[in-house]
Coordinates of C-alpha atoms and ligand atoms in Angstrom, one line a residue:
M21 CA 35.1 124.6 109.9
F22 CA 37.1 123.9 113.0
I23 CA 38.6 120.8 111.4
K24 CA 39.4 122.6 108.3
E25 CA 41.1 125.5 110.1
S26 CA 43.1 123.2 112.3
S27 CA 44.3 121.2 109.4
I28 CA 45.4 124.3 107.6
L29 CA 47.2 125.4 110.8
L30 CA 48.8 122.0 111.0
L31 CA 49.9 122.2 107.4
I32 CA 51.4 125.7 108.0
C33 CA 53.2 124.3 111.1
C34 CA 54.5 121.3 109.1
V35 CA 55.8 123.5 106.3
F36 CA 57.3 125.9 108.8
I37 CA 59.1 123.0 110.7
A38 CA 60.2 121.4 107.5
Y39 CA 61.5 124.8 106.4
C40 CA 63.3 125.4 109.6
E41 CA 64.9 121.9 109.5
A42 CA 65.9 122.4 106.0
S43 CA 67.5 125.8 106.7
D44 CA 69.2 124.5 109.9
R45 CA 70.6 121.7 107.8
H46 CA 71.6 123.6 104.8
D47 CA 72.2 127.3 105.7
V48 CA 75.3 127.2 107.9
R49 CA 76.8 123.8 108.4
K50 CA 80.0 123.2 110.5
F51 CA 82.8 121.0 109.3
P52 CA 84.1 118.5 111.9
E53 CA 87.0 119.4 114.2
G54 CA 90.3 118.9 112.5
F55 CA 88.9 118.8 109.0
L56 CA 91.6 120.2 106.6
F57 CA 91.3 122.5 103.6
G58 CA 93.7 122.9 100.7
A59 CA 94.2 123.6 97.1
A60 CA 96.0 121.6 94.4
T61 CA 98.2 122.1 91.3
A62 CA 100.7 119.9 89.4
A63 CA 104.2 120.5 88.1
Y64 CA 103.8 120.5 84.4
Q65 CA 100.6 122.5 84.6
I66 CA 102.1 125.5 86.5
E67 CA 105.8 125.5 86.7
G68 CA 107.1 126.4 83.2
G69 CA 110.9 126.5 83.2
F70 CA 110.6 123.5 81.0
N71 CA 114.3 123.3 80.1
E72 CA 115.8 125.5 82.8
D73 CA 118.6 124.6 85.2
G74 CA 119.2 121.1 83.9
K75 CA 115.6 119.9 83.6
S76 CA 115.2 117.2 80.9
E77 CA 112.3 116.4 78.6
S78 CA 109.0 114.8 79.8
I79 CA 106.3 113.2 77.7
W80 CA 104.3 116.4 78.0
D81 CA 107.2 118.5 76.7
R82 CA 107.5 116.1 73.8
L83 CA 103.8 116.0 73.0
S84 CA 103.2 119.8 73.2
H85 CA 106.3 120.6 71.1
Q86 CA 105.9 117.9 68.5
V87 CA 102.1 117.6 68.1
P88 CA 100.7 121.0 69.0
S89 CA 97.5 120.2 67.2
V90 CA 96.6 117.8 70.0
V91 CA 96.3 120.7 72.4
Q92 CA 93.1 122.6 71.8
D93 CA 94.7 126.1 71.6
G94 CA 98.1 124.8 70.4
S95 CA 99.7 125.9 73.7
T96 CA 102.4 124.3 75.8
G97 CA 103.5 124.3 79.4
D98 CA 106.8 125.9 78.5
I99 CA 106.0 128.9 80.7
A100 CA 102.6 128.0 82.1
D101 CA 102.0 130.0 85.3
D102 CA 105.8 130.5 85.6
S103 CA 105.7 129.1 89.2
Y104 CA 109.3 128.1 88.7
H105 CA 110.0 131.8 89.3
L106 CA 106.8 133.0 91.0
Y107 CA 106.5 130.5 93.8
K108 CA 106.6 133.2 96.5
R109 CA 103.4 134.7 95.0
D110 CA 101.8 131.2 95.0
V111 CA 102.6 130.9 98.7
E112 CA 101.2 134.4 99.3
M113 CA 97.9 133.2 97.6
M114 CA 97.8 130.2 100.0
R115 CA 98.2 132.7 102.9
E116 CA 95.4 134.8 101.5
L117 CA 93.1 131.8 101.3
G118 CA 94.2 130.6 104.7
L119 CA 94.9 127.1 103.4
D120 CA 95.9 124.4 105.9
F121 CA 97.9 122.6 103.1
Y122 CA 98.9 122.9 99.5
R123 CA 99.1 120.0 97.2
F124 CA 101.7 120.2 94.4
S125 CA 103.7 117.7 92.4
L126 CA 107.4 117.1 91.8
S127 CA 108.7 117.0 88.3
W128 CA 110.7 113.8 87.9
T129 CA 112.8 115.3 85.1
R130 CA 113.7 118.4 87.2
I131 CA 115.0 116.3 90.0
L132 CA 116.5 113.4 88.0
P133 CA 117.4 114.6 84.5
T134 CA 118.7 111.2 83.5
S135 CA 115.5 109.6 84.9
F136 CA 117.7 107.7 87.3
P137 CA 119.3 108.5 90.7
D138 CA 122.9 108.6 89.3
K139 CA 122.6 112.4 88.9
I140 CA 120.5 114.5 91.3
N141 CA 119.9 118.0 89.9
A142 CA 120.8 120.4 92.7
A143 CA 118.9 123.3 91.1
G144 CA 115.7 121.2 90.9
V145 CA 116.1 120.2 94.5
E146 CA 116.7 123.8 95.5
Y147 CA 113.5 125.0 93.8
Y148 CA 111.3 122.5 95.7
N149 CA 113.2 123.3 99.0
N150 CA 112.5 127.0 98.4
L151 CA 108.8 126.4 97.8
I152 CA 108.5 124.0 100.8
D153 CA 110.4 126.3 103.2
E154 CA 108.3 129.3 102.1
M155 CA 105.1 127.3 102.9
L156 CA 106.4 126.0 106.2
K157 CA 107.3 129.5 107.3
Y158 CA 103.6 130.2 107.3
N159 CA 102.4 126.8 108.7
I160 CA 101.0 125.6 105.4
F161 CA 101.9 122.0 105.1
P162 CA 103.0 120.4 101.8
L163 CA 101.0 117.4 100.4
V164 CA 103.4 116.2 97.7
T165 CA 102.4 114.2 94.6
L166 CA 105.4 112.2 93.3
Y167 CA 103.9 111.5 89.9
H168 CA 101.4 113.7 88.2
W169 CA 101.7 112.5 84.6
D170 CA 105.0 114.1 83.4
L171 CA 106.9 110.9 82.8
P172 CA 110.5 111.3 81.6
Q173 CA 110.5 110.9 77.8
K174 CA 113.6 108.7 78.1
L175 CA 111.6 106.2 80.1
M176 CA 108.8 106.4 77.6
D177 CA 111.3 105.5 74.9
M178 CA 111.7 102.3 76.9
G179 CA 108.0 101.5 77.0
G180 CA 106.9 103.8 79.8
W181 CA 104.2 102.4 82.1
T182 CA 103.9 99.2 79.9
N183 CA 107.5 98.1 80.9
P184 CA 107.5 96.2 84.2
H185 CA 111.0 97.6 84.9
I186 CA 109.3 101.0 85.6
V187 CA 108.3 99.6 89.0
D188 CA 112.0 99.9 90.0
W189 CA 112.6 103.1 88.1
Y190 CA 109.7 104.8 89.9
A191 CA 110.7 103.3 93.2
D192 CA 114.2 104.7 92.9
Y193 CA 112.8 108.2 92.1
A194 CA 110.4 107.9 95.1
R195 CA 113.3 107.0 97.4
V196 CA 115.3 110.0 96.2
A197 CA 112.3 112.2 97.0
F198 CA 111.8 110.6 100.5
E199 CA 115.5 111.1 101.2
T200 CA 115.7 114.6 99.9
F201 CA 112.4 116.1 101.2
G202 CA 111.1 113.7 103.8
N203 CA 112.4 115.7 106.7
K204 CA 109.9 118.4 105.8
V205 CA 107.3 116.6 103.7
K206 CA 105.0 114.4 105.9
H207 CA 102.3 113.6 103.4
W208 CA 102.9 111.8 100.1
I209 CA 100.7 110.9 97.1
T210 CA 102.5 108.3 95.1
I211 CA 100.5 108.4 91.9
N212 CA 97.8 110.8 90.7
E213 CA 94.9 109.2 88.9
P214 CA 96.0 105.8 87.6
K215 CA 92.9 105.6 85.4
E216 CA 93.7 108.7 83.5
I217 CA 97.4 107.6 83.2
C218 CA 96.5 104.2 81.8
Y219 CA 93.1 104.6 80.1
L220 CA 93.6 108.0 78.5
G221 CA 97.4 107.6 78.0
Y222 CA 97.6 103.9 76.8
A223 CA 94.0 103.0 75.7
T224 CA 92.3 105.9 73.9
G225 CA 95.5 107.8 73.4
L226 CA 93.8 111.1 74.3
L227 CA 96.7 112.1 76.6
A228 CA 100.5 111.7 76.5
P229 CA 102.0 109.3 75.5
R230 CA 99.1 108.8 73.2
I231 CA 99.3 105.1 72.9
K232 CA 96.3 103.5 71.3
G233 CA 96.4 100.0 72.9
S234 CA 93.0 99.7 74.4
G235 CA 92.3 96.4 76.0
Y236 CA 95.9 95.4 76.6
A237 CA 98.3 98.3 76.9
D238 CA 96.1 100.0 79.5
Y239 CA 95.9 96.8 81.6
M240 CA 99.7 96.4 81.5
C241 CA 100.0 100.0 82.6
S242 CA 97.4 99.3 85.4
K243 CA 99.4 96.5 86.9
N244 CA 102.7 98.3 86.7
V245 CA 101.3 101.5 88.2
L246 CA 99.8 99.6 91.1
M247 CA 103.1 97.6 91.7
A248 CA 105.1 100.9 91.5
H249 CA 102.8 102.5 93.9
A250 CA 103.0 99.6 96.3
K251 CA 106.8 99.5 96.1
A252 CA 107.0 103.2 97.0
Y253 CA 104.6 102.6 99.8
H254 CA 106.7 99.7 101.2
I255 CA 109.9 101.7 100.9
Y256 CA 108.4 104.6 102.8
D257 CA 106.6 102.4 105.3
E258 CA 109.7 100.3 106.2
E259 CA 112.6 102.7 105.8
F260 CA 111.3 106.2 106.2
R261 CA 108.1 106.2 108.2
P262 CA 109.9 105.1 111.4
K263 CA 112.0 108.2 111.4
Q264 CA 109.9 110.7 109.4
N265 CA 106.5 109.7 110.8
G266 CA 104.5 110.7 107.8
S267 CA 101.7 109.2 105.7
I268 CA 101.5 107.9 102.1
F269 CA 98.6 107.2 99.7
I270 CA 97.4 107.0 96.1
S271 CA 94.9 109.4 94.5
I272 CA 92.2 107.6 92.6
S273 CA 89.8 109.5 90.3
A274 CA 86.2 108.3 90.4
E275 CA 83.1 109.7 88.7
W276 CA 79.7 108.5 89.9
N277 CA 78.1 106.0 87.5
E278 CA 74.4 106.3 87.8
P279 CA 72.3 103.5 86.3
E280 CA 69.8 104.8 83.8
S281 CA 67.2 102.7 85.7
E282 CA 67.2 99.8 88.1
I283 CA 67.7 97.2 85.4
H284 CA 71.0 98.9 84.5
A285 CA 72.5 98.5 88.0
E286 CA 74.9 95.8 87.0
A287 CA 76.0 97.8 84.0
A288 CA 76.7 100.8 86.2
D289 CA 78.6 98.6 88.7
D290 CA 80.7 97.0 85.9
K291 CA 81.6 100.5 84.7
A292 CA 82.6 101.5 88.2
Q293 CA 84.7 98.4 88.6
F294 CA 86.6 99.0 85.4
D295 CA 87.0 102.8 86.0
W296 CA 88.1 103.0 89.6
G297 CA 87.5 99.6 91.2
Q298 CA 90.4 98.4 89.1
Y299 CA 92.7 100.6 91.2
A300 CA 90.8 100.7 94.5
H301 CA 90.0 97.0 94.9
P302 CA 93.6 95.8 94.8
I303 CA 94.5 98.3 97.6
F304 CA 91.4 98.7 99.8
S305 CA 89.4 95.5 99.5
K306 CA 89.8 92.6 102.0
T307 CA 90.6 90.1 99.2
G308 CA 92.9 92.3 97.2
G309 CA 93.6 91.8 93.4
Y310 CA 91.4 93.1 90.6
P311 CA 87.6 93.1 91.0
E312 CA 86.2 89.6 90.3
E313 CA 83.7 90.8 87.7
M314 CA 86.4 92.6 85.7
T315 CA 88.8 89.7 85.9
Q316 CA 86.1 87.3 84.6
I317 CA 84.9 89.5 81.8
I318 CA 88.3 90.1 80.4
S319 CA 89.4 86.5 80.7
R320 CA 86.2 85.2 79.0
K321 CA 86.4 87.8 76.2
S322 CA 90.1 87.1 75.7
A323 CA 89.4 83.4 75.2
E324 CA 86.5 84.1 72.8
Q325 CA 88.8 86.4 70.8
G326 CA 91.5 83.8 70.4
F327 CA 94.1 85.0 72.9
Y328 CA 96.1 82.3 74.7
R329 CA 95.8 84.1 78.0
S330 CA 93.8 86.9 79.5
R331 CA 94.7 90.4 78.2
L332 CA 94.6 91.4 81.9
P333 CA 98.0 90.6 83.5
E334 CA 96.8 89.4 86.9
F335 CA 98.6 89.6 90.2
S336 CA 100.3 86.5 91.6
P337 CA 99.2 85.6 95.1
E338 CA 102.4 87.3 96.5
E339 CA 101.7 90.4 94.4
V340 CA 98.1 90.5 95.7
E341 CA 99.5 90.6 99.3
Y342 CA 102.2 93.1 98.3
V343 CA 99.6 95.6 96.9
K344 CA 96.8 95.1 99.5
G345 CA 96.5 97.8 102.2
T346 CA 99.2 100.1 100.7
S347 CA 97.4 103.4 101.3
D348 CA 96.9 105.2 104.6
F349 CA 93.9 107.1 103.2
F350 CA 91.5 106.7 100.3
C351 CA 92.4 109.7 98.4
L352 CA 89.7 110.7 96.0
N353 CA 89.6 113.0 93.0
H354 CA 86.0 113.6 91.8
Y355 CA 84.5 115.9 89.3
S356 CA 81.3 114.6 87.7
T357 CA 78.6 112.0 87.1
Q358 CA 77.5 110.0 84.1
V359 CA 74.4 107.8 83.3
V360 CA 75.2 104.2 82.4
Y361 CA 73.1 101.7 80.5
R362 CA 73.6 98.4 78.7
N363 CA 71.4 97.1 75.9
E364 CA 71.9 95.9 72.3
S365 CA 73.2 99.3 71.3
A366 CA 76.5 98.5 73.2
V367 CA 77.0 95.2 71.2
G368 CA 79.5 95.8 68.4
Y369 CA 79.6 99.5 69.2
Y370 CA 83.3 99.5 70.3
D371 CA 86.4 98.1 68.5
T372 CA 87.4 94.7 69.7
P373 CA 89.4 93.9 71.6
S374 CA 89.2 97.1 73.7
H375 CA 88.7 98.3 77.2
D376 CA 85.3 99.8 76.2
D377 CA 84.2 96.6 74.6
D378 CA 85.2 94.7 77.7
V379 CA 83.0 97.0 79.9
G380 CA 80.3 96.8 77.3
V381 CA 78.1 99.7 78.4
R382 CA 77.0 103.1 76.9
I383 CA 77.2 106.3 78.9
Y384 CA 76.0 109.9 78.6
Q385 CA 75.5 113.0 80.6
K386 CA 72.3 115.1 81.0
E387 CA 72.2 118.6 79.6
E388 CA 70.2 119.6 82.6
W389 CA 73.3 119.1 84.7
R390 CA 75.2 121.9 82.9
I391 CA 75.4 125.1 84.8
G392 CA 78.1 127.0 82.9
K393 CA 79.9 127.2 79.6
S394 CA 82.5 124.5 80.3
Q395 CA 82.5 121.3 78.2
V396 CA 84.3 119.4 80.9
T397 CA 82.4 119.9 84.2
M398 CA 78.8 119.6 85.2
Y399 CA 76.9 120.0 88.4
V400 CA 75.7 116.8 90.0
P401 CA 76.4 117.1 93.8
W402 CA 74.2 114.1 94.6
G403 CA 76.5 112.0 92.5
F404 CA 79.4 112.9 94.8
Y405 CA 77.2 111.9 97.8
K406 CA 76.4 108.5 96.3
L407 CA 80.1 107.9 95.5
L408 CA 81.2 108.7 99.0
K409 CA 78.5 106.4 100.4
T410 CA 79.6 103.6 98.0
I411 CA 83.3 103.9 99.1
R412 CA 82.2 103.8 102.7
E413 CA 80.1 100.7 102.2
K414 CA 82.4 98.9 99.8
Y415 CA 85.7 99.3 101.7
N416 CA 84.7 99.3 105.3
N417 CA 84.6 103.0 105.9
P418 CA 88.2 103.9 105.0
P419 CA 89.5 107.4 106.0
I420 CA 88.9 109.5 102.9
F421 CA 90.9 112.5 101.8
I422 CA 89.5 114.4 98.9
T423 CA 92.5 115.4 96.9
E424 CA 90.7 117.1 93.9
N425 CA 87.3 118.6 93.2
G426 CA 86.6 121.6 91.0
F427 CA 84.8 123.3 88.2
A428 CA 85.9 124.8 85.0
T429 CA 84.8 128.1 83.5
H430 CA 85.9 130.1 80.5
G431 CA 87.3 132.9 82.6
G432 CA 86.1 136.0 84.5
L433 CA 86.3 137.0 88.1
E434 CA 82.5 136.7 88.9
D435 CA 82.6 132.9 88.8
N436 CA 79.2 132.3 90.4
D437 CA 78.9 128.9 88.8
R438 CA 82.1 127.8 90.5
V439 CA 80.8 129.1 93.8
T440 CA 77.5 127.1 93.3
Y441 CA 79.6 124.0 92.4
Y442 CA 81.8 124.2 95.5
R443 CA 78.9 124.8 97.8
G444 CA 76.9 122.0 96.4
Y445 CA 79.8 119.5 96.5
L446 CA 80.9 120.5 100.0
N447 CA 77.3 120.1 101.1
S448 CA 77.5 116.5 99.8
V449 CA 80.7 116.0 101.8
L450 CA 78.9 117.2 104.9
D451 CA 75.9 114.9 104.2
A452 CA 78.3 111.9 103.8
I453 CA 80.1 112.8 107.0
E454 CA 76.7 113.0 108.8
D455 CA 76.0 109.5 107.5
G456 CA 79.3 108.2 109.0
S457 CA 81.9 108.7 106.3
D458 CA 85.3 109.3 107.7
I459 CA 86.3 112.3 105.5
R460 CA 89.4 114.1 106.7
G461 CA 90.1 116.8 104.2
Y462 CA 89.2 118.6 101.0
T463 CA 91.3 120.0 98.2
T464 CA 90.1 122.3 95.5
W465 CA 91.4 121.9 91.9
S466 CA 92.8 124.4 91.5
L467 CA 94.7 127.1 93.3
M468 CA 94.9 129.0 89.9
D469 CA 94.3 128.6 86.2
N470 CA 96.8 126.4 84.5
F471 CA 97.7 124.3 81.5
E472 CA 94.8 121.9 81.4
W473 CA 96.5 119.2 79.3
V474 CA 94.8 118.8 75.9
R475 CA 92.4 121.7 76.7
G476 CA 95.5 124.0 77.0
Y477 CA 94.4 127.3 78.6
T478 CA 90.8 127.1 77.4
E479 CA 89.3 125.5 80.5
K480 CA 90.0 127.4 83.7
F481 CA 89.7 125.8 87.1
G482 CA 91.4 128.5 89.2
L483 CA 90.3 130.1 92.4
Y484 CA 92.8 132.7 91.0
E485 CA 92.6 133.9 87.5
V486 CA 96.0 134.0 85.7
D487 CA 96.7 136.6 83.0
Y488 CA 98.6 134.7 80.3
E489 CA 99.1 138.0 78.3
S490 CA 101.2 139.5 81.1
P491 CA 104.9 138.4 81.5
A492 CA 104.2 138.5 85.3
R493 CA 101.4 136.0 84.9
T494 CA 99.4 138.2 87.2
R495 CA 97.1 136.2 89.5
T496 CA 93.8 137.8 90.6
P497 CA 91.4 136.2 93.1
R498 CA 88.0 135.3 91.7
K499 CA 84.8 135.5 93.8
S500 CA 85.2 131.7 94.5
A501 CA 88.6 132.5 96.2
F502 CA 86.8 134.8 98.7
V503 CA 84.0 132.3 99.3
Y504 CA 86.5 129.5 99.9
K505 CA 88.5 131.7 102.2
E506 CA 85.4 132.3 104.3
I507 CA 84.6 128.6 104.4
I508 CA 88.1 127.9 105.7
R509 CA 88.1 130.8 108.2
S510 CA 84.7 129.8 109.6
R511 CA 85.1 126.1 109.1
S512 CA 81.6 126.1 107.9
L513 CA 79.4 126.3 104.8
D514 CA 77.0 129.2 104.5
H515 CA 75.1 129.2 101.2
H516 CA 74.1 132.8 101.6
Y517 CA 77.5 134.4 102.4
E518 CA 78.2 137.2 99.9
P519 CA 81.9 138.2 99.9
N520 CA 83.2 141.7 99.5
T521 CA 85.6 141.1 96.7
T522 CA 87.2 144.5 96.7
I523 CA 90.4 143.6 98.5
M524 CA 92.1 140.3 99.3
T525 CA 94.2 140.2 102.4
I526 CA 96.3 137.6 104.1
D527 CA 94.3 135.4 106.4
E528 CA 94.9 136.2 110.0
R529 CA 96.2 132.7 110.8
H530 CA 99.1 133.1 108.3
Ligands
NAG5 C1 103.6 110.9 114.5 O1 102.5 111.6 113.9 C2 101.2 111.4 114.6 C3 100.1 112.0 113.7 O2 100.6 113.0 112.9 C4 101.4 112.1 115.9 O3 100.2 112.0 116.6 C5 102.5 111.5 116.7 O4 102.7 112.2 117.9 C6 103.8 111.5 115.9 N1 104.8 110.7 116.5 C7 106.1 111.1 116.6 C8 107.0 110.1 117.3 O5 106.5 112.2 116.1
NAG6 C1 69.2 101.4 74.3 O1 69.0 102.3 75.4 C2 69.0 103.6 74.9 C3 68.9 104.5 76.2 O2 67.8 104.2 77.0 C4 67.9 103.9 73.9 O3 67.9 105.2 73.5 C5 68.1 103.0 72.8 O4 67.0 103.1 71.9 C6 68.2 101.5 73.2 N1 68.6 100.7 72.1 C7 68.3 99.4 71.9 C8 68.8 98.8 70.6 O5 67.6 98.8 72.6
NAG7 C1 84.1 146.4 100.5 O1 85.4 146.7 101.0 C2 86.0 147.9 100.7 C3 87.4 148.0 101.1 O2 87.5 147.6 102.5 C4 85.1 149.1 101.3 O3 85.6 150.3 100.9 C5 83.7 148.9 100.7 O4 82.8 149.8 101.3 C6 83.1 147.5 101.0 N1 81.9 147.3 100.3 C7 80.8 146.8 100.9 C8 79.6 146.7 100.0 O5 80.8 146.5 102.1

């Protein structure tokens, strides 16, 4: 009897202790001192004013006008959120949320209508100066992306990212930006998501410029993007950093690739190497250059397929050194997770030659990960944790800045799924920090609903809902905006916090 009772008591105690530990750990968790919070957008997705005040045509203007069927709802970014005129409201929203910083991108064709520095468009420069000044007035610092996919159409007509001359074209544009805004902008992202630019733009052709050149065009793009990034980095580092004292980095998108079982570990690793190691390894590894596995696979397959040289244009030893170490932070965009496996079903499944055939794996996502109606985002917070751990271990614990993370809904202000997502993913960030990851900041995608590329306005990522029926493009805070505001105000994550969503006010710090 005695033994039985005491063991029950012990059991109760254990459960109680476990419960307390779990709630200590998960109910209210503090972010480290100095951790920064922001929200992101990109020029083509929000600005509108597509042909105003001298702006010229980008590849997204061309695509949405000429092939509207490519965009799910046939829409364009001609007006989008009209931020070209409504930037003051955007800054007001940043003040409401209490953001430390705002990440936005510059439109190359708004600043340089000829694509080149021979003509700098004063009206375009004025727009960005107005936006930046308005933010700085309230101590919200700008984190500026130089290139977020809206390539000048004129440069596309000359081969776009497959033409090695783009390294100079891009570097000239970057120099203009540093010269023009560098006295106020201290944090620069050179390129947003090289994988999406090259794989979706030049391999599958899903995004502008819709080139279907899988297995060679995307690899040409990859090298040129990395060289362009590195050139901008060196220009900043050598000529501007000494007087402007800022930082500069690239934003790499990475999903977590989960092996279906242990025997698929190599398949999952190959998938990761092709997806984001391709861009991270040349910059963050000790050796530099493309990942060894990827280089070998492409070289072997190219030979088997009758090519005279590898379809992957490799870096010369000088180029390896030129690209290595060219990012002050590991900037990470992350959304979701996929399961990877490799068996006979992958053989002959993809066209040859192609990027997917080179990787040689199959992938899928699990229905049980779906928490909302969106087709594009799922809820797998442990995948984020594993990814952050992998980056820490692979690249010697680099400082990480999360430059995008977010969840899509199909609209509505009661966005409980988005709240669940943000809490789960921020919890993973805290877990990784606890394990020793050096994570400095977090950026939600997105401040507000916007033109979500080929999804048009169907998938909504905003903390603020945008009414596309109203000429004023009225912006209304969703529940997630109130929750994020409290996370920023308290610098902590409380899973049980229920906001009063009646009225949104300016955060006291702003
Ligand atoms: C440069 O920036 C760093 C970090 O932002 C700061 O600690 C340092 O004081 C700055 N130096 C100068 C010369 O402004
Ligand atoms: C390959 O693996 C998948 C996923 O486990 C399985 O459904 C399929 O039957 C396998 N195919 C072959 C040919 O082994
Ligand atoms: C929410 O805030 C409004 C406005 O301040 C107030 O009138 C209302 O009572 C609050 N609701 C709750 C449930 O606290």
